[in-house]
Amino acid sequence: MISNRCKNIKPSAIREIFNLATSDCINLGIGEPDFKTPKHIIEGAKKALEEGKTHYSPNNGIPELREEIANKIKKDYNLEIDKDNVIITCGASEGLMLSIMTLIDRGDEVIIPDPSFVSYHSLSAFAEGKIKTTPLNENFDLDLEHIKNLITKKTKLIVLNTPSNPTGKVYDKETIKGLAEIAEDYNLIILSDEVYDKIIYEKKHYTPMQFTDRCIMINGFSKTYAMTGWRLGYLAVSENLNKELNLIDHMIKIHQYSFACATTFAQYGALSALKGDQNCVKEMVNEFKRRRDLIYKGLKDIFKVNKPEGAFYIFPNVSEFGNGTEIAKKLIENKVLCVPGIAFGENGKNYIRFSYATKYEDIEKALNIIKTTLSS
């Protein structure tokens, strides 16, 4: 009775690791800030509850929040996005789903970096699309010429994630601009996952939408404001792309029959997040940088590893000791949770992902366990 569509989707390996967590484990597996949601955001949601804002919102979200998101995009990238070209989603995850389900038919091709976040493969498969992977090199760079060679008449989407999960890579302006030029030249759309756009250390974030209208921007509140459980994200498209494809109206059809709307009072919390003091973000990012420096210093003496430039993940090559699955199992047995790189694609098989979104002291303990485990 179960559909083949459902049978063919594999459970998330990240979620499986999350379920292994016990009170005596050091959890370097899950990608979730360990900070509390800032107080002014909670107060914004509480005020909305007290005012009775507990009913349906418009399908695409409360207009005040969509307007504030448009203001953010203007401030960050000097782009004019109409609030009516923004949809508030139930997490950035829904934004990805809406984009793929709206654009991909059976047999349509989606180009996805390998390794990359697990949802891109599964959502494309759920839409019965054909996945074409473009392998990242040892520095996690994109090969734009390889991407061009993958393109056929059936190609519709190129997925981009910067800063990247699982690699921590932040792509530079030249790469983003080059990808935008490919989208223009081949009449494709870039699905740009930018949920870590504020968690950057030494570099700067660029969005493909700065260089092409052929982009769907996906973002959210989970990572930047430690709001993972609030399940609030958004997507935005340019006026030109929306006019060409009537994208927003088509996405709303799927959204209204599956989610109806994002939680109304939570949207007012997100509005407080954007309008309030941003020092909470700066403080969190400064702490992530401190942890990044610690875990990189500790791991580079054990593995071949690139220094993360953004997000809160580090992705060492462990092939000197075994494949990623073997090493992850050893570490999990010794109470350090991590994710085998194969979860993010075939090209990640010799890697493991650590999240450093946990206490500094726990990272210190984990590093000692890793050294002891692999030296025995």
PDB file of C-alpha atoms in Angstrom, residues 173-294:
ATOM      1  CA  LYS A 173      32.054  36.615  -5.601  1.00  0.00           C
ATOM      2  CA  GLU A 174      33.671  35.221  -8.764  1.00  0.00           C
ATOM      3  CA  THR A 175      32.175  31.754  -8.218  1.00  0.00           C
ATOM      4  CA  ILE A 176      28.695  33.093  -7.459  1.00  0.00           C
ATOM      5  CA  LYS A 177      28.822  35.422 -10.452  1.00  0.00           C
ATOM      6  CA  GLY A 178      30.052  32.594 -12.688  1.00  0.00           C
ATOM      7  CA  LEU A 179      27.180  30.378 -11.581  1.00  0.00           C
ATOM      8  CA  ALA A 180      24.731  33.220 -12.235  1.00  0.00           C
ATOM      9  CA  GLU A 181      26.122  33.565 -15.767  1.00  0.00           C
ATOM     10  CA  ILE A 182      25.530  29.847 -16.352  1.00  0.00           C
ATOM     11  CA  ALA A 183      21.919  30.260 -15.221  1.00  0.00           C
ATOM     12  CA  GLU A 184      21.495  33.156 -17.645  1.00  0.00           C
ATOM     13  CA  ASP A 185      23.210  31.419 -20.566  1.00  0.00           C
ATOM     14  CA  TYR A 186      21.295  28.145 -20.220  1.00  0.00           C
ATOM     15  CA  ASN A 187      17.969  29.516 -18.975  1.00  0.00           C
ATOM     16  CA  LEU A 188      18.200  27.648 -15.664  1.00  0.00           C
ATOM     17  CA  ILE A 189      17.251  28.593 -12.096  1.00  0.00           C
ATOM     18  CA  ILE A 190      19.598  28.618  -9.122  1.00  0.00           C
ATOM     19  CA  LEU A 191      18.028  27.348  -5.910  1.00  0.00           C
ATOM     20  CA  SER A 192      20.153  29.259  -3.411  1.00  0.00           C
ATOM     21  CA  ASP A 193      20.079  28.013   0.186  1.00  0.00           C
ATOM     22  CA  GLU A 194      21.394  30.903   2.291  1.00  0.00           C
ATOM     23  CA  VAL A 195      20.322  29.928   5.814  1.00  0.00           C
ATOM     24  CA  TYR A 196      23.829  30.528   7.196  1.00  0.00           C
ATOM     25  CA  ASP A 197      24.244  33.941   5.549  1.00  0.00           C
ATOM     26  CA  LYS A 198      25.004  35.693   8.862  1.00  0.00           C
ATOM     27  CA  ILE A 199      27.296  33.003  10.256  1.00  0.00           C
ATOM     28  CA  ILE A 200      30.488  33.983   8.435  1.00  0.00           C
ATOM     29  CA  TYR A 201      33.920  34.597   9.908  1.00  0.00           C
ATOM     30  CA  GLU A 202      36.506  36.233   7.630  1.00  0.00           C
ATOM     31  CA  LYS A 203      34.694  36.370   4.272  1.00  0.00           C
ATOM     32  CA  LYS A 204      31.597  38.016   2.812  1.00  0.00           C
ATOM     33  CA  HIS A 205      28.324  36.472   1.689  1.00  0.00           C
ATOM     34  CA  TYR A 206      27.114  36.930  -1.883  1.00  0.00           C
ATOM     35  CA  THR A 207      23.789  35.791  -3.274  1.00  0.00           C
ATOM     36  CA  PRO A 208      23.302  34.814  -6.930  1.00  0.00           C
ATOM     37  CA  MET A 209      20.356  37.200  -6.959  1.00  0.00           C
ATOM     38  CA  GLN A 210      22.887  40.052  -7.034  1.00  0.00           C
ATOM     39  CA  PHE A 211      23.919  38.877 -10.507  1.00  0.00           C
ATOM     40  CA  THR A 212      20.819  37.244 -12.001  1.00  0.00           C
ATOM     41  CA  ASP A 213      17.047  37.282 -11.685  1.00  0.00           C
ATOM     42  CA  ARG A 214      17.090  33.520 -12.270  1.00  0.00           C
ATOM     43  CA  CYS A 215      17.390  32.691  -8.593  1.00  0.00           C
ATOM     44  CA  ILE A 216      15.153  31.540  -5.764  1.00  0.00           C
ATOM     45  CA  MET A 217      16.565  32.751  -2.463  1.00  0.00           C
ATOM     46  CA  ILE A 218      15.927  30.458   0.511  1.00  0.00           C
ATOM     47  CA  ASN A 219      16.589  31.681   4.037  1.00  0.00           C
ATOM     48  CA  GLY A 220      15.186  31.468   7.527  1.00  0.00           C
ATOM     49  CA  PHE A 221      15.453  32.274  11.203  1.00  0.00           C
ATOM     50  CA  SER A 222      16.577  28.936  12.662  1.00  0.00           C
ATOM     51  CA  LYS A 223      20.343  29.353  12.478  1.00  0.00           C
ATOM     52  CA  THR A 224      20.806  33.122  12.718  1.00  0.00           C
ATOM     53  CA  TYR A 225      18.513  33.609  15.706  1.00  0.00           C
ATOM     54  CA  ALA A 226      18.629  30.146  17.355  1.00  0.00           C
ATOM     55  CA  MET A 227      14.996  29.527  16.396  1.00  0.00           C
ATOM     56  CA  THR A 228      15.148  25.968  15.036  1.00  0.00           C
ATOM     57  CA  GLY A 229      12.006  24.825  16.831  1.00  0.00           C
ATOM     58  CA  TRP A 230      10.000  27.819  15.634  1.00  0.00           C
ATOM     59  CA  ARG A 231      10.031  26.405  12.082  1.00  0.00           C
ATOM     60  CA  LEU A 232      10.107  29.689  10.213  1.00  0.00           C
ATOM     61  CA  GLY A 233      11.802  30.380   6.909  1.00  0.00           C
ATOM     62  CA  TYR A 234      11.161  32.273   3.730  1.00  0.00           C
ATOM     63  CA  LEU A 235      11.779  32.315   0.024  1.00  0.00           C
ATOM     64  CA  ALA A 236      12.084  35.311  -2.256  1.00  0.00           C
ATOM     65  CA  VAL A 237      12.148  35.772  -6.028  1.00  0.00           C
ATOM     66  CA  SER A 238      12.700  38.730  -8.321  1.00  0.00           C
ATOM     67  CA  GLU A 239       9.837  40.496 -10.068  1.00  0.00           C
ATOM     68  CA  ASN A 240      11.180  39.464 -13.480  1.00  0.00           C
ATOM     69  CA  LEU A 241      11.337  35.760 -12.634  1.00  0.00           C
ATOM     70  CA  ASN A 242       7.927  35.866 -11.023  1.00  0.00           C
ATOM     71  CA  LYS A 243       6.420  37.552 -14.081  1.00  0.00           C
ATOM     72  CA  GLU A 244       8.007  34.968 -16.362  1.00  0.00           C
ATOM     73  CA  LEU A 245       6.810  31.886 -14.447  1.00  0.00           C
ATOM     74  CA  ASN A 246       4.128  33.134 -12.037  1.00  0.00           C
ATOM     75  CA  LEU A 247       6.213  31.321  -9.434  1.00  0.00           C
ATOM     76  CA  ILE A 248       4.675  32.720  -6.260  1.00  0.00           C
ATOM     77  CA  ASP A 249       1.105  31.797  -7.211  1.00  0.00           C
ATOM     78  CA  HIS A 250       2.166  28.285  -8.186  1.00  0.00           C
ATOM     79  CA  MET A 251       4.126  27.810  -4.955  1.00  0.00           C
ATOM     80  CA  ILE A 252       1.201  29.086  -2.900  1.00  0.00           C
ATOM     81  CA  LYS A 253      -0.982  26.324  -4.357  1.00  0.00           C
ATOM     82  CA  ILE A 254       1.284  23.676  -2.860  1.00  0.00           C
ATOM     83  CA  HIS A 255       1.793  25.658   0.332  1.00  0.00           C
ATOM     84  CA  GLN A 256      -1.909  26.190   1.014  1.00  0.00           C
ATOM     85  CA  TYR A 257      -2.814  22.518   0.576  1.00  0.00           C
ATOM     86  CA  SER A 258       0.079  21.220   2.664  1.00  0.00           C
ATOM     87  CA  PHE A 259       0.817  23.815   5.369  1.00  0.00           C
ATOM     88  CA  ALA A 260      -1.834  26.550   4.898  1.00  0.00           C
ATOM     89  CA  CYS A 261       0.421  29.097   6.612  1.00  0.00           C
ATOM     90  CA  ALA A 262       3.337  29.357   8.974  1.00  0.00           C
ATOM     91  CA  THR A 263       2.411  29.663  12.662  1.00  0.00           C
ATOM     92  CA  THR A 264       0.993  33.150  13.069  1.00  0.00           C
ATOM     93  CA  PHE A 265       2.310  34.182  16.494  1.00  0.00           C
ATOM     94  CA  ALA A 266       5.742  32.766  15.602  1.00  0.00           C
ATOM     95  CA  GLN A 267       5.808  35.096  12.592  1.00  0.00           C
ATOM     96  CA  TYR A 268       5.533  38.045  14.975  1.00  0.00           C
ATOM     97  CA  GLY A 269       8.521  36.657  16.851  1.00  0.00           C
ATOM     98  CA  ALA A 270      10.443  36.586  13.560  1.00  0.00           C
ATOM     99  CA  LEU A 271       9.385  40.170  12.927  1.00  0.00           C
ATOM    100  CA  SER A 272      10.906  41.108  16.294  1.00  0.00           C
ATOM    101  CA  ALA A 273      14.070  39.232  15.300  1.00  0.00           C
ATOM    102  CA  LEU A 274      14.566  41.348  12.181  1.00  0.00           C
ATOM    103  CA  LYS A 275      13.546  44.665  13.712  1.00  0.00           C
ATOM    104  CA  GLY A 276      15.351  44.238  17.018  1.00  0.00           C
ATOM    105  CA  ASP A 277      18.947  44.652  18.172  1.00  0.00           C
ATOM    106  CA  GLN A 278      21.307  42.453  16.116  1.00  0.00           C
ATOM    107  CA  ASN A 279      24.009  42.264  18.796  1.00  0.00           C
ATOM    108  CA  CYS A 280      22.651  38.834  19.730  1.00  0.00           C
ATOM    109  CA  VAL A 281      23.702  37.593  16.288  1.00  0.00           C
ATOM    110  CA  LYS A 282      27.158  39.157  16.535  1.00  0.00           C
ATOM    111  CA  GLU A 283      27.721  37.620  19.959  1.00  0.00           C
ATOM    112  CA  MET A 284      26.669  34.174  18.756  1.00  0.00           C
ATOM    113  CA  VAL A 285      28.870  34.359  15.655  1.00  0.00           C
ATOM    114  CA  ASN A 286      31.844  35.504  17.758  1.00  0.00           C
ATOM    115  CA  GLU A 287      31.391  32.463  19.977  1.00  0.00           C
ATOM    116  CA  PHE A 288      31.075  30.154  16.969  1.00  0.00           C
ATOM    117  CA  LYS A 289      34.326  31.620  15.651  1.00  0.00           C
ATOM    118  CA  ARG A 290      36.034  30.886  18.974  1.00  0.00           C
ATOM    119  CA  ARG A 291      34.804  27.303  18.785  1.00  0.00           C
ATOM    120  CA  ARG A 292      35.755  27.055  15.104  1.00  0.00           C
ATOM    121  CA  ASP A 293      39.318  28.036  15.969  1.00  0.00           C
ATOM    122  CA  LEU A 294      39.436  25.453  18.763  1.00  0.00           C
TER     123      LEU A 294
END
